[in-house]
Short mmCIF file of C-alpha atoms in Angstrom, two decimals:
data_model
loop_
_atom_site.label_atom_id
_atom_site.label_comp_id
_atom_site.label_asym_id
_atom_site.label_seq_id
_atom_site.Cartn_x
_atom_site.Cartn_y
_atom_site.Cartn_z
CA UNK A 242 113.15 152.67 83.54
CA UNK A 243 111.82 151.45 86.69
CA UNK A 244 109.23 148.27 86.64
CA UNK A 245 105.68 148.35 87.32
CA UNK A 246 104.11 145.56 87.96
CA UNK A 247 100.48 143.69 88.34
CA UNK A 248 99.68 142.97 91.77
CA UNK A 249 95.53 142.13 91.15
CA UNK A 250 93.61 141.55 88.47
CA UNK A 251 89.76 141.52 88.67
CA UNK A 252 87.09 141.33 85.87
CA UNK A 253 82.97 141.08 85.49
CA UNK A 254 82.69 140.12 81.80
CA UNK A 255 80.20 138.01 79.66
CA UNK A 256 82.10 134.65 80.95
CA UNK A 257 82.10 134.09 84.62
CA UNK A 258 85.33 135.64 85.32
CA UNK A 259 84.96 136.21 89.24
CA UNK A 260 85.07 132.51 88.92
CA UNK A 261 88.54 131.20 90.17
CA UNK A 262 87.64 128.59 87.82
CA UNK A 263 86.89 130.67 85.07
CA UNK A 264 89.77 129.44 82.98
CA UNK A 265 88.53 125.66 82.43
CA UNK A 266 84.97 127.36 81.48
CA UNK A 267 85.30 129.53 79.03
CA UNK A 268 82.16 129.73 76.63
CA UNK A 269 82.41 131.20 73.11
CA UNK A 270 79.26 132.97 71.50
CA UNK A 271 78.75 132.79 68.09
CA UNK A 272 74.52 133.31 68.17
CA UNK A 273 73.90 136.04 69.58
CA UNK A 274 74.22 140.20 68.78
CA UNK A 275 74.59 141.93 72.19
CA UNK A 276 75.93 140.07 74.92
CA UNK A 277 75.13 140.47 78.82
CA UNK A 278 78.21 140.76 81.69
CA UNK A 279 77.27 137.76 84.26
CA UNK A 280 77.05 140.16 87.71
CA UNK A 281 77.55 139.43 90.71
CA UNK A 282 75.02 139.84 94.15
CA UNK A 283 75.27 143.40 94.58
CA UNK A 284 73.79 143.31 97.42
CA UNK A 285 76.66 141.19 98.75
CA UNK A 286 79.00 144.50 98.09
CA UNK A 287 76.60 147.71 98.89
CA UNK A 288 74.04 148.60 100.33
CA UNK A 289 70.63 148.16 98.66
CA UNK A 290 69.60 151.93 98.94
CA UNK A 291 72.58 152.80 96.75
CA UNK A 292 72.45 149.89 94.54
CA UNK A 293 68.91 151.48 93.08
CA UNK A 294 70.77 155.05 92.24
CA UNK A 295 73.40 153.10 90.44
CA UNK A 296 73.89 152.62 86.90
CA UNK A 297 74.96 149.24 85.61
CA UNK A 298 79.03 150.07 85.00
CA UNK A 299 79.27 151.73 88.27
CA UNK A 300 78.36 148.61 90.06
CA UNK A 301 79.98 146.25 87.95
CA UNK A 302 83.19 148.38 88.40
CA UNK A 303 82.56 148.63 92.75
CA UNK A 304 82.78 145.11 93.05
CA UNK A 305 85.54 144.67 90.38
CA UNK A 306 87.72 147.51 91.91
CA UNK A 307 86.61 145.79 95.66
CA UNK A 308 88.20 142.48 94.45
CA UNK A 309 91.56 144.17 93.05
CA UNK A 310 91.79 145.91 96.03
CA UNK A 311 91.45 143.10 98.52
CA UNK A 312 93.52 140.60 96.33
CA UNK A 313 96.45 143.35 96.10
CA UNK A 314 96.18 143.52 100.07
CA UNK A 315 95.78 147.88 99.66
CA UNK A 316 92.61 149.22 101.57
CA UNK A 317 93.05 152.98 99.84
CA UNK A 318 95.41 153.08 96.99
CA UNK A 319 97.52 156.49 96.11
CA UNK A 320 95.35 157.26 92.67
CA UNK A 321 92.46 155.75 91.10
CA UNK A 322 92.41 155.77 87.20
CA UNK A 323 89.55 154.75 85.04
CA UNK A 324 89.07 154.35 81.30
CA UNK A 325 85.84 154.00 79.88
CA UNK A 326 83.97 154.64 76.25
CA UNK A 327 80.69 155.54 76.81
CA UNK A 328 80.51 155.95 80.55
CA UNK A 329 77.49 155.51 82.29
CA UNK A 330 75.00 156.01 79.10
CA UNK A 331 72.09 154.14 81.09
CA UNK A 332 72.01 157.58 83.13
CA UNK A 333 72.66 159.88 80.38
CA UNK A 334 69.38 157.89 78.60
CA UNK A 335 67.46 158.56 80.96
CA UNK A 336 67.98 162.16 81.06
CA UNK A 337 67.53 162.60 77.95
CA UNK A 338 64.05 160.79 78.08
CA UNK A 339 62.80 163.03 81.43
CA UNK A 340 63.73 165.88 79.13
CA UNK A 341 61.85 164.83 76.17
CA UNK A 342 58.77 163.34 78.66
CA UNK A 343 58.60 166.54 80.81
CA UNK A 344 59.22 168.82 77.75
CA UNK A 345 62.73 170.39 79.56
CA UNK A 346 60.81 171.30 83.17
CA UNK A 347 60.32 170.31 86.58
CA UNK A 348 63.75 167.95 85.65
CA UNK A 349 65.36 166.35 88.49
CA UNK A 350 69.14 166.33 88.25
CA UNK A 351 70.12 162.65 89.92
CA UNK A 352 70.73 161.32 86.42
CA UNK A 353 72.48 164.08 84.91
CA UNK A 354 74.63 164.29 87.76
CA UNK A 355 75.69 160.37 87.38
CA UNK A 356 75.61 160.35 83.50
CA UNK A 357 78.87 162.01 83.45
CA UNK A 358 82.16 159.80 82.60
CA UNK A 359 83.75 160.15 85.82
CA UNK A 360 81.47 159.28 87.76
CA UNK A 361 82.63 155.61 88.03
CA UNK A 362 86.13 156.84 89.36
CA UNK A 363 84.21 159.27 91.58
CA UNK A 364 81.95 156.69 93.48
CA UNK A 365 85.12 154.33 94.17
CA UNK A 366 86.27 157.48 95.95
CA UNK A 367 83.68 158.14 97.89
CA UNK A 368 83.10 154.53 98.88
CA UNK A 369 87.04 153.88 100.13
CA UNK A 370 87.11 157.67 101.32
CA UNK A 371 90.37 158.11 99.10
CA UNK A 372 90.76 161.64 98.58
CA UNK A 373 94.05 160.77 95.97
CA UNK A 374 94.75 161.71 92.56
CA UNK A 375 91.41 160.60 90.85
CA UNK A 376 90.93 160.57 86.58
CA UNK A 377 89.03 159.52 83.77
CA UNK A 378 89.91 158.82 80.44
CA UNK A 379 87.62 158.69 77.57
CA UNK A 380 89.58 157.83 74.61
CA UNK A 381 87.12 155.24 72.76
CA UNK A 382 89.44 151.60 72.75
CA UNK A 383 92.57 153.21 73.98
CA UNK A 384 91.09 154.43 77.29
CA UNK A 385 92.51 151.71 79.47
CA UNK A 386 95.55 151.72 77.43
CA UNK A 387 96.24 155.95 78.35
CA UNK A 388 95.12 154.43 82.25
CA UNK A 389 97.53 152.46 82.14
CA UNK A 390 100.03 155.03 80.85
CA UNK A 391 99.53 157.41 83.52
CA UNK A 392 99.50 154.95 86.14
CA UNK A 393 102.90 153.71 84.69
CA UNK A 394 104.32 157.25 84.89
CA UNK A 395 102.68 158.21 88.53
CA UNK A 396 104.39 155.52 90.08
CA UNK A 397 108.09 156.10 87.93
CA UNK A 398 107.78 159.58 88.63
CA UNK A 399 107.43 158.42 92.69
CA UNK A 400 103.95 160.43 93.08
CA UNK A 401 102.45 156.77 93.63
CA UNK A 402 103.49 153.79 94.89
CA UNK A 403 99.76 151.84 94.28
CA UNK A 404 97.52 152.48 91.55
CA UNK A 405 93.76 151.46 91.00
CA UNK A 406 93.28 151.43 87.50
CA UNK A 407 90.19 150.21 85.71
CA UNK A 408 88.12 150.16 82.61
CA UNK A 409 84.27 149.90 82.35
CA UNK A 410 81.40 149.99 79.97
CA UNK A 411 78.00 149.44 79.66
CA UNK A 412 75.21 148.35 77.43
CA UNK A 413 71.71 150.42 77.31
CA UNK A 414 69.15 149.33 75.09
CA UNK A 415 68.80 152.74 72.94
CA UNK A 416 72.22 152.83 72.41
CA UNK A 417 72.19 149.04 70.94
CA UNK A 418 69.18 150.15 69.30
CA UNK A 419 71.47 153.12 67.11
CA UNK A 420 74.36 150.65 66.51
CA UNK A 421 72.39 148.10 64.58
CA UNK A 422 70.88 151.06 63.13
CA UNK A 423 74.25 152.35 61.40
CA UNK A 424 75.81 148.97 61.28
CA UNK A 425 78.18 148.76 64.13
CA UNK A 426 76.15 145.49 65.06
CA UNK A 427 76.07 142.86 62.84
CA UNK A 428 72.61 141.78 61.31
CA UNK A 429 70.99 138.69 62.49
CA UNK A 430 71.57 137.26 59.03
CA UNK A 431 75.26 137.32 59.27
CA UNK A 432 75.09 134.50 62.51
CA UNK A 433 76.50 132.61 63.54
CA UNK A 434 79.77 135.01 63.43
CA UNK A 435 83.14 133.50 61.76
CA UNK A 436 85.68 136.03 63.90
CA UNK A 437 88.69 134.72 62.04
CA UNK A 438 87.41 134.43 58.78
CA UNK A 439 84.91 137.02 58.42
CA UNK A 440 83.36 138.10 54.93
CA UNK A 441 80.20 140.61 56.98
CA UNK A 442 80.68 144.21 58.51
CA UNK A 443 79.73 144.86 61.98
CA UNK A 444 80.49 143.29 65.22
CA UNK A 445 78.72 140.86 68.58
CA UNK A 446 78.92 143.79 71.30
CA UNK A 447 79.64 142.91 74.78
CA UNK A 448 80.10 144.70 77.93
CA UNK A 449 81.81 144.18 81.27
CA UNK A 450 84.73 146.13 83.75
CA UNK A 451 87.98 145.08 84.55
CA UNK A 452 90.28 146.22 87.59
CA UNK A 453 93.90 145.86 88.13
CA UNK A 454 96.00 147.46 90.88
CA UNK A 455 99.74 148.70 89.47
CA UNK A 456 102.23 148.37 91.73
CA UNK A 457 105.81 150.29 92.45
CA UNK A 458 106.82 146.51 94.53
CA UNK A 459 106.50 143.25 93.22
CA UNK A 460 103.47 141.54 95.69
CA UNK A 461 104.01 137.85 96.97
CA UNK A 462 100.84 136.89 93.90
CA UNK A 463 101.96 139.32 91.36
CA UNK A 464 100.78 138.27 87.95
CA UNK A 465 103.09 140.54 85.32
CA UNK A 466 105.27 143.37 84.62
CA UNK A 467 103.80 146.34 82.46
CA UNK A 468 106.50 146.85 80.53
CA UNK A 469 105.57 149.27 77.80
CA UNK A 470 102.40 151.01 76.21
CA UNK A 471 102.17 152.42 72.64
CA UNK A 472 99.28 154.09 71.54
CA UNK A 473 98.64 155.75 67.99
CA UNK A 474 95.09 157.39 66.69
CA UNK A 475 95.14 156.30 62.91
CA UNK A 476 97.06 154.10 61.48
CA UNK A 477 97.03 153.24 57.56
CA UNK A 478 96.92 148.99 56.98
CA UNK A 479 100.85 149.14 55.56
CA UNK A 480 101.94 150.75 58.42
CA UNK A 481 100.82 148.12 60.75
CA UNK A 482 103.81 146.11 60.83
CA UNK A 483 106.44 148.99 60.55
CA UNK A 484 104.11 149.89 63.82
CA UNK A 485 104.69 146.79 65.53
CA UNK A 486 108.87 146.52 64.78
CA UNK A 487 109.26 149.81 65.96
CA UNK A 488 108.05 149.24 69.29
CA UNK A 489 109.53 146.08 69.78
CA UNK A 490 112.81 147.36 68.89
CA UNK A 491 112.22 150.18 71.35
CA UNK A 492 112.00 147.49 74.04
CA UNK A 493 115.26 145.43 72.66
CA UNK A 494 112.74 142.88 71.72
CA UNK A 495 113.15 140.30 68.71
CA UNK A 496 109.81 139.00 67.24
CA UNK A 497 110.93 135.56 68.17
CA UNK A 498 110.82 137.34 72.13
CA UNK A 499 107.07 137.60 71.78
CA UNK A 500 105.83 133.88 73.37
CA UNK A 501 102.02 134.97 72.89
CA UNK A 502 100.38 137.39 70.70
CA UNK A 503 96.72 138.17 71.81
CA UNK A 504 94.91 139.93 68.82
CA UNK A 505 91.01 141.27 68.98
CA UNK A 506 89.72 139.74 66.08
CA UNK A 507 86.15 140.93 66.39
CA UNK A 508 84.63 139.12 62.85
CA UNK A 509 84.31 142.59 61.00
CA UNK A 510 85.98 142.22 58.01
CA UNK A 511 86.84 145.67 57.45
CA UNK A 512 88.84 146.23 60.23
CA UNK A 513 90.27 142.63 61.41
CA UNK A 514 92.33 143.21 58.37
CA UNK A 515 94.84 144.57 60.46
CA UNK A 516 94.88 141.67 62.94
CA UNK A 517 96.03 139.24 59.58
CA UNK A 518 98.65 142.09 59.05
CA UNK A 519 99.72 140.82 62.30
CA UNK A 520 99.84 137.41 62.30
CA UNK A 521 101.81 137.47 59.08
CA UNK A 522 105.15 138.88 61.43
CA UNK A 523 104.73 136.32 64.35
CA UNK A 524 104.83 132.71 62.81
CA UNK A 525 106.75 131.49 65.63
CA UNK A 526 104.56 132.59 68.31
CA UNK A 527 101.13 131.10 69.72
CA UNK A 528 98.23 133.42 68.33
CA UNK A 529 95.30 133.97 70.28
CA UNK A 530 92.30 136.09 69.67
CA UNK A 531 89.38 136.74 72.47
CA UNK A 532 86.20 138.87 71.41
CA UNK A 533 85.10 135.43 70.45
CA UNK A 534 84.21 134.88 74.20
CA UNK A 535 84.33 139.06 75.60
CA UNK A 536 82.03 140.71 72.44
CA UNK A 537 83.54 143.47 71.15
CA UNK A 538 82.95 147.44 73.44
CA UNK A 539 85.17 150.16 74.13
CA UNK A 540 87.53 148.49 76.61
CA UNK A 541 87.40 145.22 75.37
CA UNK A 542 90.90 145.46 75.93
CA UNK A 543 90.65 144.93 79.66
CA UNK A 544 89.26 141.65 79.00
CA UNK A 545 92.36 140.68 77.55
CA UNK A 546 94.47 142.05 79.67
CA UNK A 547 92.69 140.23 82.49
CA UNK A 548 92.94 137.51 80.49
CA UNK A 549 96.99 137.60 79.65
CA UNK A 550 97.59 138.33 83.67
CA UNK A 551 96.48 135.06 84.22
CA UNK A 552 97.95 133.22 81.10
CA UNK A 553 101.64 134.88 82.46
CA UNK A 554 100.82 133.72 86.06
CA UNK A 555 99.38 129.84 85.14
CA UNK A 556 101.67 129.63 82.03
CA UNK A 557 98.87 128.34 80.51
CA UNK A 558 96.62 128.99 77.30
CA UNK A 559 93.10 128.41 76.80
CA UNK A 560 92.46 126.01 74.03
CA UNK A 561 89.39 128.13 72.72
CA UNK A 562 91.16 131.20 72.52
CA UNK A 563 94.27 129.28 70.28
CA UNK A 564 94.28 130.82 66.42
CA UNK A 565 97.53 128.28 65.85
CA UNK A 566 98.35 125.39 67.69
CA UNK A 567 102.26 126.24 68.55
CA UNK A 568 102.94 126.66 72.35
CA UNK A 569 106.29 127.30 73.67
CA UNK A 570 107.70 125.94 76.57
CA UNK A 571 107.68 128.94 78.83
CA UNK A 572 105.55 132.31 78.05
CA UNK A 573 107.63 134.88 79.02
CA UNK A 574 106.25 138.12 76.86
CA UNK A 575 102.69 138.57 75.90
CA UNK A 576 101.84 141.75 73.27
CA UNK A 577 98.41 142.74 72.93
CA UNK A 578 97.45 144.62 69.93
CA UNK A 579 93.46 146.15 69.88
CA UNK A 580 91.55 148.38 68.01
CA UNK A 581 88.18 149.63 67.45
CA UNK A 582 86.80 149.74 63.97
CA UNK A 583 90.30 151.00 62.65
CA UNK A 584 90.95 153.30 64.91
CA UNK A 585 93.04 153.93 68.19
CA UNK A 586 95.50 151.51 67.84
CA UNK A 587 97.23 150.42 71.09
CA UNK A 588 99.94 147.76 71.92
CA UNK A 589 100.70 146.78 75.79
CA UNK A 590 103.64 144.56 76.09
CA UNK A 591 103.58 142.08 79.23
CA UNK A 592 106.30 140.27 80.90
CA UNK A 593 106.70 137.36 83.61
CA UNK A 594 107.99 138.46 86.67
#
């Protein structure tokens, strides 16, 4: 199979991550329930009469996608993918409330028409005039991960040579409201949060968009290969490792191959029992965890892929992302393995080019 590989990377995120410093400043929150994305100057990237019809992920995810873009050297690339969880729920929101305030008349139908998933993937469109292959996947903590996939298989199948793919989410205050409500949030009792060593339910939730362009060629500042993507809907706790062979065995791949395993302990100890599964099959291997310093959201998972791009490209590992102390000598394959709450397991192997 032909290789695809990372040209750009670009991420907004709770740490400072447009930061080319970003590395050396990573801050890990332990205090606090929902955590902001640090943004950027909008006004620096559009124009201020669009900026006020914008929700919060499509902006975050026009200046993220602008960055990938001009870092991968492509001014209109041949498809633009995005996964998201939620969409743009700030719009949908405030539908809802015109409908409930105006009592289903006299609606105007601006936020409708943005509260619909795709309309982050749309409005990159319509700002780089790219009238290419343009989709949306909403597949809760998978949806960058099935991105990623059809990227993968655009540009293989020769229908693509460059491929915009993103994730987004965003936070809205009703929304955070209903997940401390049914426990997806952890209660303010249960700070700080022990992500490794958990005994509470519920998680910190974050927010933030990542970008990366996918690329048939290898560019002069490429940061990986994407070598392979498995993704599976529900997985039972005993399967996890039987999950994890399987696909490395598919890719001729030893577990003393894997250099770095980055795992997305989120401190919910229902569900990070699947990370310890884990950990248990890669003793030789540095182990690294990352919701710690992202919160955990839908596509968390871009985060850490950001995040690995630039551990494969620096060889170099955070200290405060470090679970074990062990560091090889040269990182040469990185696996990711996320999940939300239990469910929609995916694994993305990465490789140094």
């Amino acid at each position: 199979m032909n290789p695809v590989y990372i040209n750009s990377a670009a991420c907004i995120s709770v740490q400072d991550t447009l930061n080319e410093n970003f590395l050396e400043n990573l801050k890990p929150e332990y205090s606090t329930l929902v955590l902001k994305a640090i943004e950027p100057v909008y006004k620096e990237f559009i124009p201020p009469a669009m900026i006020r019809r914008m929700s919060k992920t499509v902006k975050m995810s026009s200046v993220a996608s602008h960055y990938a873009l001009k870092e991968a050297g492509i001014e209109n690339p041949d498809a633009i993918i995005v996964g998201t969880g939620i969409g743009c729920s700030q719009d949908s929101e405030k539908f809802l409330k015109n409908v409930l305030d105006n009592n289903e008349e006299f609606l105007t139908p601006t936020y409708f028409i943005q509260s619909t998933h795709n309309t982050v993937a749309g409005q990159i469109a319509l700002g780089l005039q790219c009238h290419a292959y343009n989709f949306t996947y909403v597949n809760t903590s998978s949806s960058l991960e099935f991105s990623f996939l059809d990227a993968k298989l655009q540009i293989i199948d020769g229908d693509a040579e460059n491929v915009l793919v993103g994730s987004t989410d965003e936070q809205t205050e009703r929304t955070m409201e209903l997940y401390k409500l049914n426990k997806t949030i952890k209660k303010e009792e249960d700070l700080p949060v022990d992500y490794l060593n958990s005994e509470t339910h519920g998680v910190v939730w974050g927010e933030g968009a990542s970008f990366f362009v996918l690329g048939k060629e290898k560019a002069v500042n490429c940061y990986a290969q994407l070598k392979d993507i498995q993704i599976v809907n529900v997985l039972e706790l005993g399967e996890t490792q039987d999950f994890i062979k399987e696909f490395l065995n598919k890719n001729n791949l030893a577990n003393t191959n894997i250099d770095a395993v980055i795992l997305g302990f989120s401190g919910d100890s229902k569900s990070d029992v699947y990370y310890n599964k884990v950990t248990e099959l890669f003793t030789g291997s540095s182990l690294l965890y990352y919701k710690h310093l992202s919160g955990e959201f839908n596509t968390a998972s871009g985060f850490s892929t950001f995040i690995a791009c630039h551990i494969l490209k620096n060889q170099e590992i955070p200290e405060v992302m470090m679970i074990n102390d062990l560091k090889k000598g040269e990182i040469r394959n990185i696996l990711l393995y996320n999940h939300l709450g239990g469910n929609d397991h995916s694994l993305v192997l990465l490789g140094k080019v």
